[in-house]
Coordinates of C-alpha atoms and ligand atoms in Angstrom, one line a residue:
Chain A
M242 CA 79.8 65.4 300.3
R243 CA 78.9 65.6 296.9
I244 CA 80.3 66.0 293.3
V245 CA 77.9 68.0 290.3
V246 CA 76.8 68.2 287.2
A247 CA 76.0 70.8 285.7
H248 CA 74.0 69.8 282.9
K249 CA 72.2 71.2 279.7
W250 CA 69.0 70.5 278.1
A251 CA 69.0 72.0 274.7
A252 CA 68.4 71.9 270.4
D253 CA 71.2 71.2 267.5
P254 CA 71.9 74.1 265.7
Q255 CA 71.8 72.4 263.1
E256 CA 68.2 70.2 263.3
A257 CA 66.8 74.7 263.4
I258 CA 65.6 76.3 260.6
V259 CA 66.6 80.0 259.8
T260 CA 64.8 82.2 257.7
S261 CA 66.1 84.1 254.9
D262 CA 66.2 87.4 256.5
G263 CA 67.6 85.2 259.5
R264 CA 64.9 84.6 262.1
I265 CA 65.2 81.7 263.7
D266 CA 62.7 79.0 264.1
Q267 CA 64.0 76.7 266.9
S268 CA 60.5 74.6 266.6
R269 CA 60.8 71.3 265.1
A270 CA 64.5 71.3 266.8
Q271 CA 63.9 68.2 269.3
P272 CA 65.5 69.3 272.7
C273 CA 68.1 66.6 274.2
L274 CA 70.7 65.4 277.0
S275 CA 74.3 67.2 274.8
E276 CA 77.0 64.5 273.6
Y277 CA 79.7 65.6 276.0
D278 CA 77.4 66.9 278.9
A279 CA 76.4 63.1 279.0
V280 CA 81.1 62.0 279.2
A281 CA 80.4 64.3 282.0
I282 CA 77.9 61.8 283.9
A283 CA 79.7 59.0 282.9
L284 CA 82.6 59.8 284.7
A285 CA 81.3 61.7 287.6
R286 CA 80.1 58.6 287.9
G287 CA 82.8 56.5 288.3
L288 CA 84.3 59.4 290.9
A289 CA 82.1 59.1 293.4
D290 CA 81.5 55.5 293.5
S291 CA 85.0 55.2 294.4
V292 CA 84.8 57.7 297.1
G293 CA 81.1 57.5 298.3
A294 CA 79.9 60.8 297.1
E295 CA 76.1 61.6 296.3
L296 CA 75.7 62.6 292.9
V297 CA 74.0 65.4 291.8
G298 CA 72.4 66.6 288.4
L299 CA 72.0 70.0 287.7
S300 CA 70.7 71.8 285.4
V301 CA 69.6 75.5 283.8
G302 CA 67.3 76.0 280.9
G303 CA 64.5 77.7 280.2
P304 CA 60.8 75.6 281.7
E305 CA 61.5 73.1 279.0
A306 CA 64.8 71.9 281.7
A307 CA 62.5 70.7 283.8
S308 CA 60.3 69.1 282.2
P309 CA 59.9 64.8 282.9
L310 CA 61.7 64.1 279.6
A311 CA 64.2 66.1 280.5
T312 CA 65.0 64.9 283.9
K313 CA 64.6 61.5 283.2
T314 CA 66.8 61.6 280.2
A315 CA 69.9 63.0 282.5
L316 CA 68.4 60.5 284.9
A317 CA 69.1 58.3 283.3
R318 CA 72.4 58.1 282.8
G319 CA 73.8 57.6 286.7
L320 CA 73.4 60.4 288.8
D321 CA 72.1 60.1 292.6
S322 CA 68.8 63.1 292.7
I323 CA 68.7 66.2 289.9
L324 CA 68.2 70.0 291.0
V325 CA 66.5 71.7 288.2
L326 CA 66.5 75.8 288.6
A327 CA 64.3 76.2 285.2
D328 CA 62.7 80.0 283.8
Q329 CA 61.6 82.0 280.6
A330 CA 64.8 83.7 281.7
L331 CA 66.9 81.6 281.9
A332 CA 66.0 80.3 278.1
S333 CA 68.7 81.6 276.4
A334 CA 70.8 82.8 278.0
D335 CA 74.4 83.7 278.0
S336 CA 77.3 82.0 279.3
T337 CA 78.1 84.6 282.3
T338 CA 74.3 84.5 283.1
T339 CA 74.4 80.8 282.6
A340 CA 77.2 80.1 284.8
Q341 CA 75.7 83.0 287.9
A342 CA 72.1 81.2 287.6
L343 CA 74.2 77.6 288.2
A344 CA 77.0 79.7 290.7
A345 CA 74.1 80.3 293.0
A346 CA 72.6 77.0 293.1
V347 CA 75.7 75.2 293.5
T348 CA 75.5 77.9 297.6
E349 CA 72.5 77.3 297.9
L350 CA 72.8 73.0 298.1
G351 CA 75.4 73.1 300.2
D352 CA 79.0 70.8 300.7
V353 CA 79.8 70.3 296.8
A354 CA 83.9 69.7 296.3
L355 CA 83.2 69.8 293.0
V356 CA 81.2 71.1 290.4
L357 CA 81.5 69.1 287.0
T358 CA 80.8 70.1 283.2
G359 CA 80.3 68.5 279.9
D360 CA 83.4 70.4 277.4
C361 CA 80.7 73.0 275.6
S362 CA 76.9 73.2 275.0
I363 CA 75.7 71.7 272.1
D364 CA 73.3 74.3 270.7
R365 CA 76.0 77.1 272.3
G366 CA 79.5 75.8 272.1
A367 CA 80.9 79.0 273.7
R368 CA 82.9 76.4 275.9
M369 CA 82.9 79.5 278.8
T370 CA 80.8 78.4 280.7
P371 CA 82.9 76.7 283.1
A372 CA 85.3 79.2 282.9
V373 CA 82.5 82.1 284.2
L374 CA 81.5 79.2 287.0
G375 CA 84.9 78.8 288.7
G376 CA 85.6 82.3 288.1
L377 CA 81.6 83.0 290.6
L378 CA 81.9 80.4 292.6
G379 CA 86.7 80.8 293.5
W380 CA 86.8 77.5 292.8
V381 CA 90.7 76.5 290.3
T382 CA 88.6 75.8 287.3
L383 CA 90.5 72.8 284.4
T384 CA 89.2 72.1 281.3
E385 CA 90.0 69.3 278.2
V386 CA 89.7 67.3 281.7
S387 CA 89.9 63.1 280.8
A388 CA 90.9 61.6 284.2
L389 CA 90.4 62.8 287.3
S390 CA 90.6 60.7 291.1
L391 CA 89.4 62.1 294.0
D392 CA 91.0 61.2 297.4
R393 CA 90.3 63.7 301.5
T394 CA 92.6 66.6 300.7
S395 CA 93.4 66.0 297.0
L396 CA 92.4 65.2 293.4
T397 CA 94.5 64.3 290.3
V398 CA 93.7 65.3 286.8
E399 CA 94.6 64.2 283.5
R400 CA 95.0 66.4 280.7
E401 CA 95.2 65.7 277.4
L402 CA 96.2 69.0 275.5
E403 CA 97.7 69.6 272.3
H404 CA 101.2 68.4 272.7
G405 CA 101.0 65.8 275.9
R406 CA 99.7 64.4 278.9
Q407 CA 99.2 66.3 282.0
T408 CA 99.4 65.4 285.3
L409 CA 97.8 67.8 288.4
V410 CA 97.4 67.5 292.0
L411 CA 95.0 70.1 293.6
S412 CA 92.9 70.8 296.1
P413 CA 88.4 70.6 295.2
P414 CA 86.5 72.1 295.9
A415 CA 87.1 73.0 292.1
V416 CA 85.5 73.6 288.4
L417 CA 86.4 70.8 285.9
A418 CA 85.0 71.0 282.4
V419 CA 85.9 66.7 281.1
A420 CA 87.2 66.8 277.6
A421 CA 85.1 65.3 274.7
G422 CA 86.3 62.0 274.7
A423 CA 87.2 61.3 277.8
V424 CA 85.0 58.4 278.3
E425 CA 82.5 55.9 276.1
A426 CA 79.3 57.4 277.1
P427 CA 76.5 54.4 276.3
A428 CA 73.4 54.7 276.2
P429 CA 70.9 53.8 279.3
G430 CA 69.3 50.5 279.1
M431 CA 65.5 50.0 279.5
R432 CA 66.9 49.3 283.6
D433 CA 68.8 53.1 284.4
V434 CA 65.4 54.3 283.1
L435 CA 62.9 52.5 285.2
A436 CA 65.3 53.6 288.0
A437 CA 65.1 57.4 286.7
A438 CA 61.8 57.9 286.8
R439 CA 62.1 56.7 291.2
K440 CA 64.9 59.2 291.3
P441 CA 64.7 62.7 292.5
V442 CA 64.3 65.9 291.9
R443 CA 64.3 69.1 293.4
Q444 CA 62.6 72.6 291.7
L445 CA 64.7 76.0 292.5
A446 CA 63.1 79.3 291.8
L447 CA 64.9 81.8 289.7
D448 CA 63.1 84.4 292.6
Q449 CA 64.9 83.0 295.6
F450 CA 68.2 84.5 293.8
D451 CA 69.1 88.7 293.6
G452 CA 70.4 89.0 290.8
D453 CA 69.5 90.8 287.8
W454 CA 68.7 88.0 285.1
G455 CA 68.0 90.2 282.2
P456 CA 69.4 89.2 278.7
L457 CA 73.3 91.3 278.7
G458 CA 73.2 93.2 275.5
Q459 CA 70.5 94.4 273.7
V460 CA 70.4 92.1 270.0
Q461 CA 69.2 94.8 267.2
D462 CA 69.5 92.9 264.3
R463 CA 69.6 89.3 262.4
T464 CA 70.6 88.0 259.4
L465 CA 71.1 85.0 257.8
A466 CA 75.6 84.7 257.3
P467 CA 77.2 85.6 255.1
A468 CA 78.4 81.8 252.9
P469 CA 80.7 82.2 249.1
D470 CA 78.2 80.7 246.7
R471 CA 78.6 77.1 246.0
R472 CA 78.6 75.8 242.5
G473 CA 77.5 72.5 243.7
I474 CA 78.7 70.2 240.6
V475 CA 78.6 66.7 240.0
I476 CA 81.2 64.1 239.9
A477 CA 80.3 61.2 239.4
T478 CA 82.7 58.1 240.6
T479 CA 80.8 54.7 239.3
D480 CA 84.6 55.2 237.1
P481 CA 87.1 56.6 240.0
T482 CA 90.3 57.1 237.1
A483 CA 87.3 59.4 235.4
A484 CA 85.8 60.9 238.3
A485 CA 89.7 62.3 239.5
A486 CA 91.1 63.8 236.3
E487 CA 87.6 65.8 236.2
L488 CA 87.9 66.8 239.3
I489 CA 91.7 68.4 238.8
A490 CA 91.1 69.6 235.6
R491 CA 88.0 71.9 237.1
L492 CA 90.3 72.4 240.4
E493 CA 93.9 73.0 237.5
R494 CA 90.9 76.1 236.2
D495 CA 90.1 77.3 239.1
G496 CA 93.5 78.5 239.2
L497 CA 95.4 74.9 240.8
T498 CA 98.7 74.2 240.3
W499 CA 101.0 71.6 242.1
A500 CA 104.7 73.1 240.9
G501 CA 106.2 73.4 245.1
R502 CA 104.7 70.8 246.5
P503 CA 106.2 70.6 249.8
Chain B
M241 CA 81.2 103.7 280.3
S242 CA 84.9 103.4 280.1
R243 CA 86.2 103.7 276.9
L244 CA 89.4 101.0 279.1
S245 CA 90.5 97.6 278.1
H246 CA 93.0 95.1 279.2
V247 CA 94.8 91.7 277.2
I248 CA 95.6 88.7 278.2
A249 CA 98.7 87.1 277.3
A250 CA 98.9 83.5 278.7
G251 CA 101.9 81.9 275.8
R252 CA 100.7 82.3 272.9
P253 CA 101.7 86.3 271.1
V254 CA 98.7 88.7 271.9
G255 CA 99.4 91.6 268.7
R256 CA 96.4 91.1 267.0
L257 CA 94.0 91.3 270.3
V258 CA 96.5 94.5 270.9
E259 CA 95.7 95.9 267.4
R260 CA 91.8 95.1 267.7
A261 CA 91.8 96.0 271.7
R262 CA 93.4 99.8 270.2
A263 CA 91.5 100.4 267.6
L264 CA 88.6 101.1 269.4
G265 CA 90.0 104.1 270.3
G266 CA 90.5 103.7 275.1
P267 CA 93.5 102.3 277.1
V268 CA 95.1 99.5 276.6
L269 CA 96.1 97.9 279.1
G270 CA 97.8 93.8 279.4
L271 CA 98.2 91.8 281.7
A272 CA 100.1 88.6 282.0
V273 CA 100.6 84.8 283.8
G274 CA 103.5 82.9 283.2
P275 CA 107.1 83.0 283.1
A276 CA 109.3 86.9 282.5
Q277 CA 109.1 86.0 278.6
V278 CA 105.4 86.1 278.3
A279 CA 105.7 89.4 280.3
D280 CA 108.2 91.2 278.1
E281 CA 106.1 89.6 275.3
L282 CA 103.7 91.8 275.7
A283 CA 104.8 94.8 276.8
R284 CA 106.3 95.4 273.1
T285 CA 102.8 94.6 271.7
G286 CA 101.6 98.8 272.3
V287 CA 99.3 98.1 275.3
E288 CA 100.2 100.8 278.1
R289 CA 101.3 98.6 281.5
V290 CA 101.6 95.3 281.7
F291 CA 100.7 93.6 285.3
W292 CA 102.2 90.6 285.9
F293 CA 101.2 86.8 287.1
E294 CA 104.5 85.5 287.5
T295 CA 103.2 81.1 287.6
G296 CA 106.3 78.1 288.2
P297 CA 107.4 75.9 285.4
D298 CA 104.9 73.2 287.6
T299 CA 101.6 75.6 287.8
P300 CA 99.7 76.5 284.3
V301 CA 98.2 79.7 283.7
E302 CA 94.4 79.4 285.4
A303 CA 96.2 79.6 288.9
Q304 CA 96.7 82.8 288.3
A305 CA 92.2 82.5 288.0
L306 CA 91.3 85.0 290.8
G307 CA 94.7 87.1 291.0
L308 CA 93.6 88.7 287.2
A309 CA 89.9 87.9 288.2
E310 CA 90.8 91.0 291.0
L311 CA 92.8 93.5 289.0
V312 CA 89.7 93.5 285.9
A313 CA 87.3 93.7 288.9
N314 CA 89.0 97.5 290.7
R315 CA 89.6 98.6 286.4
P316 CA 86.4 98.4 284.8
G317 CA 86.6 97.8 281.8
H318 CA 86.5 95.5 278.3
V319 CA 88.6 91.6 279.0
W320 CA 90.3 90.4 275.3
A321 CA 91.7 87.3 275.2
G322 CA 93.0 84.2 273.2
R323 CA 91.0 81.0 272.8
T324 CA 93.6 78.5 274.1
A325 CA 92.3 76.8 277.2
G326 CA 93.9 78.5 279.9
E327 CA 93.6 82.2 278.1
R328 CA 88.5 81.3 278.7
V329 CA 89.8 80.0 282.0
L330 CA 91.5 83.5 283.1
L331 CA 88.6 85.2 280.4
G332 CA 85.9 84.0 282.9
A333 CA 87.1 84.4 285.8
A334 CA 88.5 88.0 284.0
A335 CA 84.5 87.7 283.0
A336 CA 82.4 86.4 286.4
A337 CA 84.5 89.7 287.9
L338 CA 83.2 92.1 286.5
G339 CA 79.4 90.0 285.4
A340 CA 80.0 91.0 282.3
P341 CA 78.9 88.6 278.9
V342 CA 81.1 87.2 276.5
L343 CA 81.3 87.3 273.0
T344 CA 82.3 84.3 271.8
D345 CA 82.4 84.0 266.9
T346 CA 83.0 88.0 267.4
V347 CA 82.9 89.1 263.5
D348 CA 83.6 92.4 264.3
L349 CA 83.1 95.7 267.4
A350 CA 83.2 99.2 267.1
A351 CA 82.2 101.4 270.0
P352 CA 80.5 104.4 267.8
D353 CA 79.2 106.7 271.0
G354 CA 81.0 104.7 273.6
R355 CA 78.2 102.1 273.4
L356 CA 79.8 98.4 272.1
V357 CA 78.1 97.1 268.9
A358 CA 79.2 93.8 268.1
R359 CA 78.9 92.1 265.3
Q360 CA 78.4 87.6 266.5
A361 CA 78.2 83.9 264.4
V362 CA 75.5 82.5 266.4
L363 CA 73.5 79.5 265.7
A364 CA 77.6 77.6 264.5
G365 CA 77.9 80.3 262.2
R366 CA 74.6 80.1 260.3
V367 CA 73.3 83.5 261.5
W368 CA 75.3 86.7 262.0
Q369 CA 73.5 89.1 264.8
T370 CA 74.1 92.6 266.1
V371 CA 74.3 93.0 269.7
T372 CA 74.7 96.4 271.6
F373 CA 76.3 96.8 275.2
D374 CA 76.2 99.6 277.5
R375 CA 78.6 97.5 279.6
P376 CA 82.1 96.2 279.4
V377 CA 82.1 92.9 277.9
A378 CA 84.5 89.8 277.4
I379 CA 85.7 88.8 273.8
L380 CA 88.0 86.0 273.0
L381 CA 89.3 86.5 269.5
E382 CA 91.7 84.0 267.6
G383 CA 94.8 85.3 269.3
G384 CA 97.9 85.6 267.2
S385 CA 100.8 88.5 266.1
A386 CA 100.1 91.6 265.5
E387 CA 98.8 92.4 261.7
S388 CA 100.9 95.9 261.3
D389 CA 104.5 96.2 262.8
D390 CA 104.6 98.3 265.7
S391 CA 107.0 97.5 268.0
A392 CA 109.1 101.1 267.2
G393 CA 108.7 102.8 270.3
P394 CA 110.1 101.4 273.9
P395 CA 108.6 98.7 275.4
A396 CA 105.8 99.4 278.6
P397 CA 106.7 99.3 282.0
V398 CA 105.8 95.5 283.8
E399 CA 105.1 96.2 286.9
P400 CA 104.6 92.5 289.3
M401 CA 101.4 91.2 290.8
A402 CA 101.4 90.1 294.4
A403 CA 98.2 88.0 294.1
Q404 CA 98.1 84.3 295.6
P405 CA 97.3 81.2 294.2
Y406 CA 95.3 78.4 294.1
A407 CA 97.4 75.3 295.1
L408 CA 97.6 74.0 291.4
R409 CA 100.5 72.0 290.5
Q410 CA 102.0 69.8 287.7
T411 CA 103.1 66.6 289.1
D412 CA 103.6 65.1 285.6
W413 CA 104.0 65.4 281.5
R414 CA 104.3 63.4 278.3
P415 CA 104.8 65.3 275.2
T416 CA 102.8 63.4 272.1
G417 CA 106.1 64.4 270.3
R418 CA 104.0 65.5 267.1
A419 CA 104.7 68.1 266.5
P420 CA 102.0 71.1 265.4
V421 CA 101.1 73.0 263.0
D422 CA 99.5 76.2 262.5
L423 CA 96.7 75.1 259.5
K424 CA 95.5 78.9 259.0
A425 CA 98.5 79.0 257.2
A426 CA 97.1 76.1 254.9
R427 CA 96.4 77.1 251.9
R428 CA 95.1 73.8 250.7
V429 CA 93.9 71.5 253.5
V430 CA 92.6 67.4 253.5
A431 CA 90.3 66.9 256.5
V432 CA 89.5 63.3 257.1
G433 CA 85.9 62.4 259.6
R434 CA 84.6 59.4 260.2
G435 CA 84.2 57.5 257.0
L436 CA 88.1 56.8 257.7
K437 CA 87.9 53.2 258.7
A438 CA 90.4 52.2 261.3
E439 CA 94.0 54.8 262.2
S440 CA 96.5 52.4 260.0
D441 CA 93.6 54.2 256.6
L442 CA 95.3 58.1 257.8
G443 CA 98.1 57.1 255.5
L444 CA 96.1 57.1 252.8
I445 CA 94.8 60.5 253.6
E446 CA 98.1 62.3 254.4
A447 CA 98.9 60.2 250.3
L448 CA 96.5 62.7 249.4
A449 CA 97.5 65.2 251.4
R450 CA 100.9 65.2 250.0
A451 CA 99.6 65.1 246.5
L452 CA 97.3 67.9 246.8
G453 CA 100.1 70.0 248.8
A454 CA 97.4 70.1 251.4
E455 CA 97.4 70.2 254.8
L456 CA 95.9 67.8 257.2
A457 CA 92.7 68.2 259.1
C458 CA 90.1 66.8 260.5
S459 CA 86.9 66.5 262.2
R460 CA 86.1 66.3 265.9
P461 CA 85.5 62.6 266.5
L462 CA 88.5 61.9 264.9
A463 CA 91.0 64.1 267.5
E464 CA 89.1 63.6 270.5
G465 CA 87.0 60.1 271.5
L466 CA 89.0 58.1 268.5
G467 CA 92.3 60.3 268.9
W468 CA 93.6 59.7 266.0
L469 CA 94.7 62.9 265.2
P470 CA 95.6 66.0 267.5
K471 CA 93.7 67.9 268.2
D472 CA 94.9 71.3 267.3
R473 CA 93.9 69.6 263.8
Y474 CA 90.5 70.1 264.3
V475 CA 88.1 72.6 262.6
G476 CA 85.2 73.3 264.4
V477 CA 83.4 75.8 266.1
S478 CA 85.4 74.6 269.3
G479 CA 88.7 73.7 266.9
Q480 CA 90.3 75.7 264.4
Q481 CA 88.6 77.9 261.9
I482 CA 90.6 78.0 258.7
A483 CA 89.9 79.9 255.4
P484 CA 92.3 78.1 253.0
Q485 CA 91.5 78.4 249.0
L486 CA 90.8 74.7 248.8
Y487 CA 89.5 72.3 251.5
C488 CA 89.1 68.9 250.5
A489 CA 86.3 66.8 252.1
V490 CA 86.9 62.8 252.6
G491 CA 84.2 60.6 254.0
L492 CA 83.4 63.5 256.9
S493 CA 79.5 64.6 257.2
G494 CA 80.1 68.2 257.5
Q495 CA 77.2 69.1 260.2
A496 CA 76.8 72.2 261.3
Q497 CA 79.5 72.4 264.1
H498 CA 82.2 71.6 262.0
L499 CA 81.0 73.7 258.7
A500 CA 81.7 76.4 260.9
G501 CA 85.5 76.2 260.8
A502 CA 85.5 76.1 257.0
R503 CA 83.0 77.6 255.1
A504 CA 85.0 80.6 254.3
A505 CA 87.1 78.2 252.1
E506 CA 86.9 79.6 248.4
I507 CA 86.9 75.9 247.4
I508 CA 84.8 73.0 248.7
V509 CA 85.9 69.8 247.3
A510 CA 83.5 66.6 249.4
I511 CA 84.0 63.1 248.4
N512 CA 81.7 61.3 251.0
S513 CA 79.1 57.9 250.1
D514 CA 76.5 59.5 251.6
Q515 CA 74.6 61.8 248.8
Q516 CA 72.0 62.9 252.1
A517 CA 75.4 64.2 254.2
P518 CA 74.9 68.5 255.0
I519 CA 78.3 68.6 253.5
M520 CA 77.0 67.8 249.8
S521 CA 75.2 70.4 249.2
E522 CA 77.5 73.5 251.0
A523 CA 80.3 71.8 247.6
D524 CA 81.9 72.9 245.2
Y525 CA 82.6 69.9 243.9
I526 CA 80.5 66.9 244.5
L527 CA 81.7 62.8 244.4
C528 CA 79.2 60.4 245.7
G529 CA 81.6 57.2 247.0
D530 CA 83.7 55.2 248.5
L531 CA 85.9 57.4 249.6
Y532 CA 88.5 54.0 249.5
Q533 CA 87.9 54.1 245.2
V534 CA 87.6 58.0 245.1
V535 CA 91.1 58.7 247.3
P536 CA 93.5 56.3 245.4
A537 CA 92.5 57.3 241.4
L538 CA 92.8 60.9 243.5
I539 CA 96.2 59.8 244.2
K540 CA 97.5 58.2 241.2
A541 CA 95.8 60.7 239.2
L542 CA 97.2 64.2 240.8
P543 CA 101.1 65.2 237.9
Ligands
FAD759 C1 79.2 71.3 271.1 C2 79.6 70.1 270.0 C3 80.2 71.2 269.3 C4 80.8 70.0 268.1 N1 82.4 70.5 267.6 C5 82.3 70.3 266.8 C6 83.9 71.0 266.1 O1 83.9 71.8 266.3 N2 84.3 70.1 265.4 C7 84.0 68.9 264.4 O2 84.3 68.8 263.5 N3 82.6 68.5 264.7 C8 82.1 69.2 266.3 N4 80.8 69.2 266.6 C9 80.9 67.2 266.6 C10 79.8 67.4 265.5 O3 78.5 67.6 266.4 C11 79.9 66.1 264.6 O4 79.6 65.0 265.4 C12 81.3 66.0 263.4 O5 81.6 67.0 263.3 C13 81.3 65.0 262.7 O6 82.0 64.5 262.5 P1 81.5 63.2 261.3 O7 81.6 64.2 260.0 O8 82.9 62.5 260.6 O9 81.6 61.5 261.4 P2 80.1 61.1 261.0 O10 79.6 62.5 261.1 O11 79.8 60.4 261.3 O12 80.1 61.2 259.2 C14 81.0 60.1 259.0 C15 80.4 60.8 257.6 O13 81.3 59.8 256.4 C16 81.0 59.2 254.9 N5 81.1 57.9 254.6 C17 81.0 56.5 255.5 N6 81.8 55.8 255.3 C18 82.8 56.9 253.8 C19 83.4 56.2 253.0 N7 83.4 55.1 252.4 N8 83.5 56.5 252.0 C20 83.1 57.8 251.8 N9 82.6 58.1 252.7 C21 83.0 57.1 253.9 C22 79.3 58.9 256.2 O14 78.5 59.4 255.1 C23 79.6 61.0 256.9 O15 78.7 61.3 255.9 C24 81.1 69.3 268.0 C25 79.3 68.5 268.1 C26 78.7 69.5 269.8 C27 78.1 68.0 270.2

């Protein structure tokens, strides 16, 4: 039995440079293993150990997803092996195309009881890939999963929803998106990093699979998002009381009043 | 391309989505998932028909993803849903069945000549792009009630669907007891981040919120991971997206993923000890200092 963790090698949008005409320059942004994917791997490792399953990482993306840095970074988190589907056509793929590639790889792999994912990727953050993947596979899909346990025929899942904690029972296979704060994901130690270098990496090629992997829409133009002009007024805080008075006075000048507060 | 739209309802109001879907000019069908009340409410939003996928009290809406996707596959069209966990899973299943792209963070949508033209915010809201589609799309948008009241006409007919749900059962539910909050309705918001040293210090920030007449919000790590506040209080790409008159960020760095949810605020105040924090370059009033000194002074000074 296999447990798969889908994870993405992607760059933080904070690090991209956007020019005044809306061009996006990612050349200085370093891709990384999304923070939330590390949480999913940590949770999956515990689960795989508890049932003696094999833990396989699955990464879909542009050519850099297959780089030794990318695969070793994920393997050092505790995966047993990794499967990569890297192709230029998938470099900036949307959630649906990414999910289609993941579904093709999961089907090729076979004997998969569960696919876990992070809450969302660092670059797009759409939180939709697990939902589309579950739809493509025809498997139960749940998100915001904070804990889970598995026995031969049933899976118990806990979710931390906005206003309560829910326990659910279902039978595998399933796609589960792990909540951002489900478990701690400590940085790998030297031993994990050394072990990662010896773990198997298998690559799939996109042309093994049928499908049209082109973009689903045509981008016509990009512009800098309109943002209100911020005044950037610095209020010195060496004297907190004076700072407080100045801020309040300025807010009052902006039209705020303090009457009628609840 | 078909101009048909489907609007998914799974327990939250979606009148606003129906309104947006109707604005595209095509017929709008409703897909209700949940108890009868969900179907009845959807029938009064201006949709032509409602297909109802019933779920019992111990079944989450995700159990009906497959049946809903099958229906959409047989009647291809755009599919609309709100942003909650259950709505996302239903929308994803529909997108899978159609091979449709999922549009998140849509600013604007039109269908001038049968094609769909979407303006989207990308790169954590830093860039807007215009994209055209010649196929059905799945649209994830903030739900909510319609702006104009269109409930005058007779309700649309409701047709129960007999789809086989996934075997998925809730065996326990423990409410947190914390009341839901509508951050979007708040004119003033005080948001706190990891600059707060301990959960017990939340009282200080609550006192500031009270003094300002503001609602309390936070960064994502405070709601998930630390768990000091419920998830409906965190602001950002993956959380609440708000446009209050005043947004006061306390001990919060203002990474792109956070600011994507607050950038539309009219006035931004930043209280942070780090001059280099990203929030400092997106604020109207910058108080560079220790929140444990500035916040008590503010509370004291407010009339
Ligand atoms: C895919 C993805 C999606 C995400 N979505 C969201 C989202 O929707 N919303 C969100 O908020 N985050 C989101 N994040 C996380 C985001 O990237 C940041 O990590 C997070 O917002 C930082 O939270 P913070 O500002 O509380 O903490 P930090 O970044 O740690 O900032 C704490 C700040 O407090 C200041 N500080 C410390 N001590 C004091 C003091 N005594 N007085 C004053 N200031 C002090 C520090 O200078 C610092 O700037 C997402 C991340 C990823 C990867």
